[in-house]
Short mmCIF file of C-alpha atoms in Angstrom, two decimals:
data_model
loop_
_atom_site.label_atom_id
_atom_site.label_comp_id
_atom_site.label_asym_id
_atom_site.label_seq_id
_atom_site.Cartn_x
_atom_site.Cartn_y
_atom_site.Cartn_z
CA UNK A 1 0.00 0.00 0.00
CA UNK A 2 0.99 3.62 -0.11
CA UNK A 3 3.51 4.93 2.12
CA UNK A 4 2.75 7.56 4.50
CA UNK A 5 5.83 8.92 6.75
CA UNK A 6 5.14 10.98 10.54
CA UNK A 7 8.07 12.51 11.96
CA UNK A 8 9.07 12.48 14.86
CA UNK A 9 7.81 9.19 16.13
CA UNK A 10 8.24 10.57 19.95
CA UNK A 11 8.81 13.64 21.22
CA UNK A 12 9.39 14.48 25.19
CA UNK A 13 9.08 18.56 25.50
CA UNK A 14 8.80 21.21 27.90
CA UNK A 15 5.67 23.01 28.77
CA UNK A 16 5.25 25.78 26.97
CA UNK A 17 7.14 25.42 24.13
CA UNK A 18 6.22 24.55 20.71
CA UNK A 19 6.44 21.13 19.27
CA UNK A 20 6.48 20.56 15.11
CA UNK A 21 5.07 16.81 13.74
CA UNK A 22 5.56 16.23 9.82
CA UNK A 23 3.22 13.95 7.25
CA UNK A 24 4.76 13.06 4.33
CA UNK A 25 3.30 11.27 1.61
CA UNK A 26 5.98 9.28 0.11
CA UNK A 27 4.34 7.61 -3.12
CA UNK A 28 1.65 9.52 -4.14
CA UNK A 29 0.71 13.02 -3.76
CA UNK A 30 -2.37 14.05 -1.47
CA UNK A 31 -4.40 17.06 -1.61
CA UNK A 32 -6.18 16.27 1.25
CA UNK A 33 -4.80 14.96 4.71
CA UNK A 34 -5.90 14.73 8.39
CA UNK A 35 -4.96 14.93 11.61
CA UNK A 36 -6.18 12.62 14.67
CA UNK A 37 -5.26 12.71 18.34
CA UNK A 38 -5.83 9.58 20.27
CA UNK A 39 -6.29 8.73 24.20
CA UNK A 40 -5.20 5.66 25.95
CA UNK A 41 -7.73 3.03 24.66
CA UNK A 42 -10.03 5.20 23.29
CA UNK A 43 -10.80 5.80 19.03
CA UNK A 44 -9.07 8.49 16.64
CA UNK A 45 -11.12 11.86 16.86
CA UNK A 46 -10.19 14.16 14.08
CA UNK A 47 -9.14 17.49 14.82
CA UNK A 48 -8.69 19.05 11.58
CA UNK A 49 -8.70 18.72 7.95
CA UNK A 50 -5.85 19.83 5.71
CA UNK A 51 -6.14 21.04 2.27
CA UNK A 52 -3.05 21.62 -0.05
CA UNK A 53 -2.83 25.42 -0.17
CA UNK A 54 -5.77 26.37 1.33
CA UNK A 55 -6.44 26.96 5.46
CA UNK A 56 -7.22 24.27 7.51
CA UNK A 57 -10.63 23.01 8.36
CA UNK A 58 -10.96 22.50 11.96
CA UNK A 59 -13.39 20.09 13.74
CA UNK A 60 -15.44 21.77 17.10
CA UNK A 61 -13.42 22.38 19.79
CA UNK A 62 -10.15 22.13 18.45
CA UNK A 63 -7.96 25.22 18.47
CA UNK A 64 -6.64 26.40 15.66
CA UNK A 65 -4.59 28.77 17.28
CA UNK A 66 -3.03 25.99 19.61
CA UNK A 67 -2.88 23.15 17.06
CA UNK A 68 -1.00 24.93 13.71
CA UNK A 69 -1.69 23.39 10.12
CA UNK A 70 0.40 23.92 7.13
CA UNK A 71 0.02 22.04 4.18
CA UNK A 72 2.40 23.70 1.95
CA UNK A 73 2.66 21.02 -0.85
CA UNK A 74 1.20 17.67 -2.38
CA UNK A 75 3.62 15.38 -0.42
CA UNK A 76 3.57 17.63 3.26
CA UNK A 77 1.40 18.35 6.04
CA UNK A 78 2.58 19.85 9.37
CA UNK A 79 1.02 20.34 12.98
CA UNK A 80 2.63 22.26 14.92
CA UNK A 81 1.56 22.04 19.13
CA UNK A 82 1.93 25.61 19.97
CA UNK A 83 2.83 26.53 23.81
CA UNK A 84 2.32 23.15 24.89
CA UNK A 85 0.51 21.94 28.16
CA UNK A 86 0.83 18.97 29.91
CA UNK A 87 -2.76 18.28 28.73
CA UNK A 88 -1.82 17.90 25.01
CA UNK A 89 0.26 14.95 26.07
CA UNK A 90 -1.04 12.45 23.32
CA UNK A 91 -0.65 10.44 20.25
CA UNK A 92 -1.19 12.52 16.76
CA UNK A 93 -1.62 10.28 14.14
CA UNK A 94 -1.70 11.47 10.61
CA UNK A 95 -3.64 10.48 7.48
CA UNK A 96 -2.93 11.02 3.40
CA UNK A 97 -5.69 10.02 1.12
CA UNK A 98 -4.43 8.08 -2.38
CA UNK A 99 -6.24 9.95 -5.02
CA UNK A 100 -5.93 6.84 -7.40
CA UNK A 101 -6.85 4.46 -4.79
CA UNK A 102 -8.75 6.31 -2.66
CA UNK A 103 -7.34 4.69 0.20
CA UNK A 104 -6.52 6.76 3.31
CA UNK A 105 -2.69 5.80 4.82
CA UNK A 106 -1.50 6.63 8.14
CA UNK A 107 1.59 7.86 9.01
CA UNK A 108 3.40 5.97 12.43
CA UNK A 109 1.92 8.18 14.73
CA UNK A 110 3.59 10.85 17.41
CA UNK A 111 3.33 10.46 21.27
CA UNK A 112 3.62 13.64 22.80
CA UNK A 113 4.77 13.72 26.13
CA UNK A 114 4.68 17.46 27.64
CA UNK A 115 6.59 17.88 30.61
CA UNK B 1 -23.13 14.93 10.97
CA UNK B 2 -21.87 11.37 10.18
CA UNK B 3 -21.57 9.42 13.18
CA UNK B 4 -20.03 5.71 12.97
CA UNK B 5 -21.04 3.16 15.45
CA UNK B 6 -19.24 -0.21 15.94
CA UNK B 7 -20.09 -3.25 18.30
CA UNK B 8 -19.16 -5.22 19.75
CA UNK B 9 -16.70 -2.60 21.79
CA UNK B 10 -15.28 -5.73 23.09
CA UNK B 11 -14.63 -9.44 22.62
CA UNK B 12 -12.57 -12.35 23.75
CA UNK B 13 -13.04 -15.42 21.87
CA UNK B 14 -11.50 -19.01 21.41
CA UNK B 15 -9.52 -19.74 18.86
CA UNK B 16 -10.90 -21.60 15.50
CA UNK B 17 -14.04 -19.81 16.13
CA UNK B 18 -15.71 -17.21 14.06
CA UNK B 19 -17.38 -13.80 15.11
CA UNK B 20 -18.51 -10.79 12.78
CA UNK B 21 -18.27 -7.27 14.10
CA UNK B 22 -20.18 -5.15 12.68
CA UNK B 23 -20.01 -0.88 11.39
CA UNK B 24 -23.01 1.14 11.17
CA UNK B 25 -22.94 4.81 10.02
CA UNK B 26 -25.32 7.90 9.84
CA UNK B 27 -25.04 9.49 6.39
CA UNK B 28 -24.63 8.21 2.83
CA UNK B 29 -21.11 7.34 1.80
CA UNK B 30 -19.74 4.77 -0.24
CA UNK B 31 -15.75 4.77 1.24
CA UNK B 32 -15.42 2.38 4.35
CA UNK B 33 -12.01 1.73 5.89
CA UNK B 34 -11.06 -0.99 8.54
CA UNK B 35 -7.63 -0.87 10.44
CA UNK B 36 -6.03 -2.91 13.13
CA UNK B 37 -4.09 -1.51 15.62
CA UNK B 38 -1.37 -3.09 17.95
CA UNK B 39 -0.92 -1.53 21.15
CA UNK B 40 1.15 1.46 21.05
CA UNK B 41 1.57 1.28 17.27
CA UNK B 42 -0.02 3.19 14.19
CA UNK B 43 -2.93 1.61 12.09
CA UNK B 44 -2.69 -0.72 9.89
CA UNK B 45 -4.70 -0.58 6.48
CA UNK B 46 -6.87 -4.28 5.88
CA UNK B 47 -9.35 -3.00 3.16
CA UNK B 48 -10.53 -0.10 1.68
CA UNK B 49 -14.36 -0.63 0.50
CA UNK B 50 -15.41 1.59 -2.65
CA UNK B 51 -18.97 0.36 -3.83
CA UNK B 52 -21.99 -1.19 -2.78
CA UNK B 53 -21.53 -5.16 -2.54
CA UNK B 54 -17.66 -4.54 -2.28
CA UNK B 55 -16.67 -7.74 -0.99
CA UNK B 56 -12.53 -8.01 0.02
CA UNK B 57 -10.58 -10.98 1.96
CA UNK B 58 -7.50 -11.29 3.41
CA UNK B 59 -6.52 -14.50 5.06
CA UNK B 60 -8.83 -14.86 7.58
CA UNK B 61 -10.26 -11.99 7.24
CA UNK B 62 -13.33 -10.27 5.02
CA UNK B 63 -15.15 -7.22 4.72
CA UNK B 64 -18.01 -6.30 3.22
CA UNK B 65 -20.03 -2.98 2.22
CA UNK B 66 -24.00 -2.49 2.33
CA UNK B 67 -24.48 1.37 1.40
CA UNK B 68 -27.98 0.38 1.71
CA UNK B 69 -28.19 -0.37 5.06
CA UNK B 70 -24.85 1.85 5.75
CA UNK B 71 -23.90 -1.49 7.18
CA UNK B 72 -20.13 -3.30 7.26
CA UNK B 73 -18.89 -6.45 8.19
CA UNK B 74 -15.76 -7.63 9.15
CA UNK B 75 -15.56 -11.84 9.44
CA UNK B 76 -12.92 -13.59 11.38
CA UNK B 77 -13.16 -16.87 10.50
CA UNK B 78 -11.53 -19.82 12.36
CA UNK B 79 -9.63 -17.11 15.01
CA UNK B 80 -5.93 -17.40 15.54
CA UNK B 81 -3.54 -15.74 18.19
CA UNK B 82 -1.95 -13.35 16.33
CA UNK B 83 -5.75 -11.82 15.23
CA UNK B 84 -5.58 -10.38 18.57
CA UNK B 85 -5.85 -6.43 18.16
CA UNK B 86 -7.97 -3.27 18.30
CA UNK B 87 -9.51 -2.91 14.54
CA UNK B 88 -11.47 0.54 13.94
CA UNK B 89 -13.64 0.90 10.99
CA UNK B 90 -13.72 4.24 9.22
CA UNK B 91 -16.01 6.01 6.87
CA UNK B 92 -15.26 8.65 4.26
CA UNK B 93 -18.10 11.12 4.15
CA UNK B 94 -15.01 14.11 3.23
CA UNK B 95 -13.44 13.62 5.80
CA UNK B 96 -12.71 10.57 7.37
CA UNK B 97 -14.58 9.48 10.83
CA UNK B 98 -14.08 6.20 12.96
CA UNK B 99 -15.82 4.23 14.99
CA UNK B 100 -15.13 3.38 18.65
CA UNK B 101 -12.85 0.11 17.58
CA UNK B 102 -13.32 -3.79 18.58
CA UNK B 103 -10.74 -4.73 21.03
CA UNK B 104 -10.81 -8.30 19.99
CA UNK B 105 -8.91 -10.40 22.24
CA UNK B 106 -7.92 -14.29 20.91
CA UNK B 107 -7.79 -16.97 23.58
CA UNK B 108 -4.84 -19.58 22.81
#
């Protein structure tokens, strides 16, 4: 299947500072990708969809301001965690969609630990 | 707004048996996803369903699409060990929602 890459794969910060998380699509080039946080044991909920040069569409209750999306070209999305709390401790997973397959790929995930 | 509801939440089973769990969602689409997940790791693509009647299997796995009845399946037959894992459907109404996820647990 395609290949979707999420860098870093863990990431141990400071509160307050600002943490950066890259999607990359490796194989195929995606207009459209997402980005899901996920609690211990619980299901993906989507916090915001990114279009290729165009803002970010952000689910309710999600922060834009906190939670920063770029999506700059075809083959990159970024989220950046802006002044980070403990609270945003988490795992951000990131999705591409295939536009020949239509398949949506996830990238390896981020866990967030905010110290 | 498209809401996805999967059941069972839970289940431990034997193994050789087979169980079904089953995807329900609120809004017309005709893009269905199911994942596994392994603790503390990413998800895992099994099939990507694009049609009514879509129909895929892997090993001892299959999954099937009713837009219909906004209905999937996902079959385990004859269970093994290594099944063990948290699998999450997902449906593509624009953007891409999941359900809770089966935490299916194998019994040697």
């Amino acid at each position: 299947g395609a290949v979707v890459s999420q860098h870093p794969s863990r990431v141990i910060c400071k509160s307050g500072t600002s943490v950066k998380i890259e999607c990359r699509s490796l194989d195929f080039q995606a207009t459209t990708m997402f980005w899901y946080r996920q609690f211990p044991k619980k299901s993906l909920m989507l916090m915001a969809t990114s279009n290729e040069g165009s803002k970010a569409t952000y689910e309710q209750g999600v922060e834009k301001d906190k939670f920063l999306i770029n999506h700059a070209s075809l083959t990159l999305s970024t989220l950046t965690v802006t002044s980070a709390h403990p609270e945003d401790s988490s795992f951000y997973i990131c999705s591409a969609r295939d536009p020949i397959t239509q398949g949506a790929f996830f990238g390896q995930g981020t866990r967030l630990t905010v110290v | 707004e498209l809401k996805v509801e999967q059941n069972p939440l839970f289940l431990s089973m034997q193994e050789g048996k087979n169980y079904t769990i089953y995807c329900n969602y609120s809004t017309t689409s005709d893009r269905l996803y199911w994942y596994r997940q392994d603790p503390g790791k990413s998800l895992e693509s099994l099939f990507v369903l694009l049609s009514n009647g879509a129909v895929k299997q892997e090993g001892r796995l299959m999954a099937s699409l009713d837009t219909k009845a906004r209905l999937s399946t996902l079959h385990i037959t004859a269970a093994v060990h290594d099944l063990s894992a948290t699998y999450f459907c997902a449906v593509d109404g624009g953007k891409i929602i999941f359900g809770k996820g089966t935490r299916l647990h194998i019994l040697p």
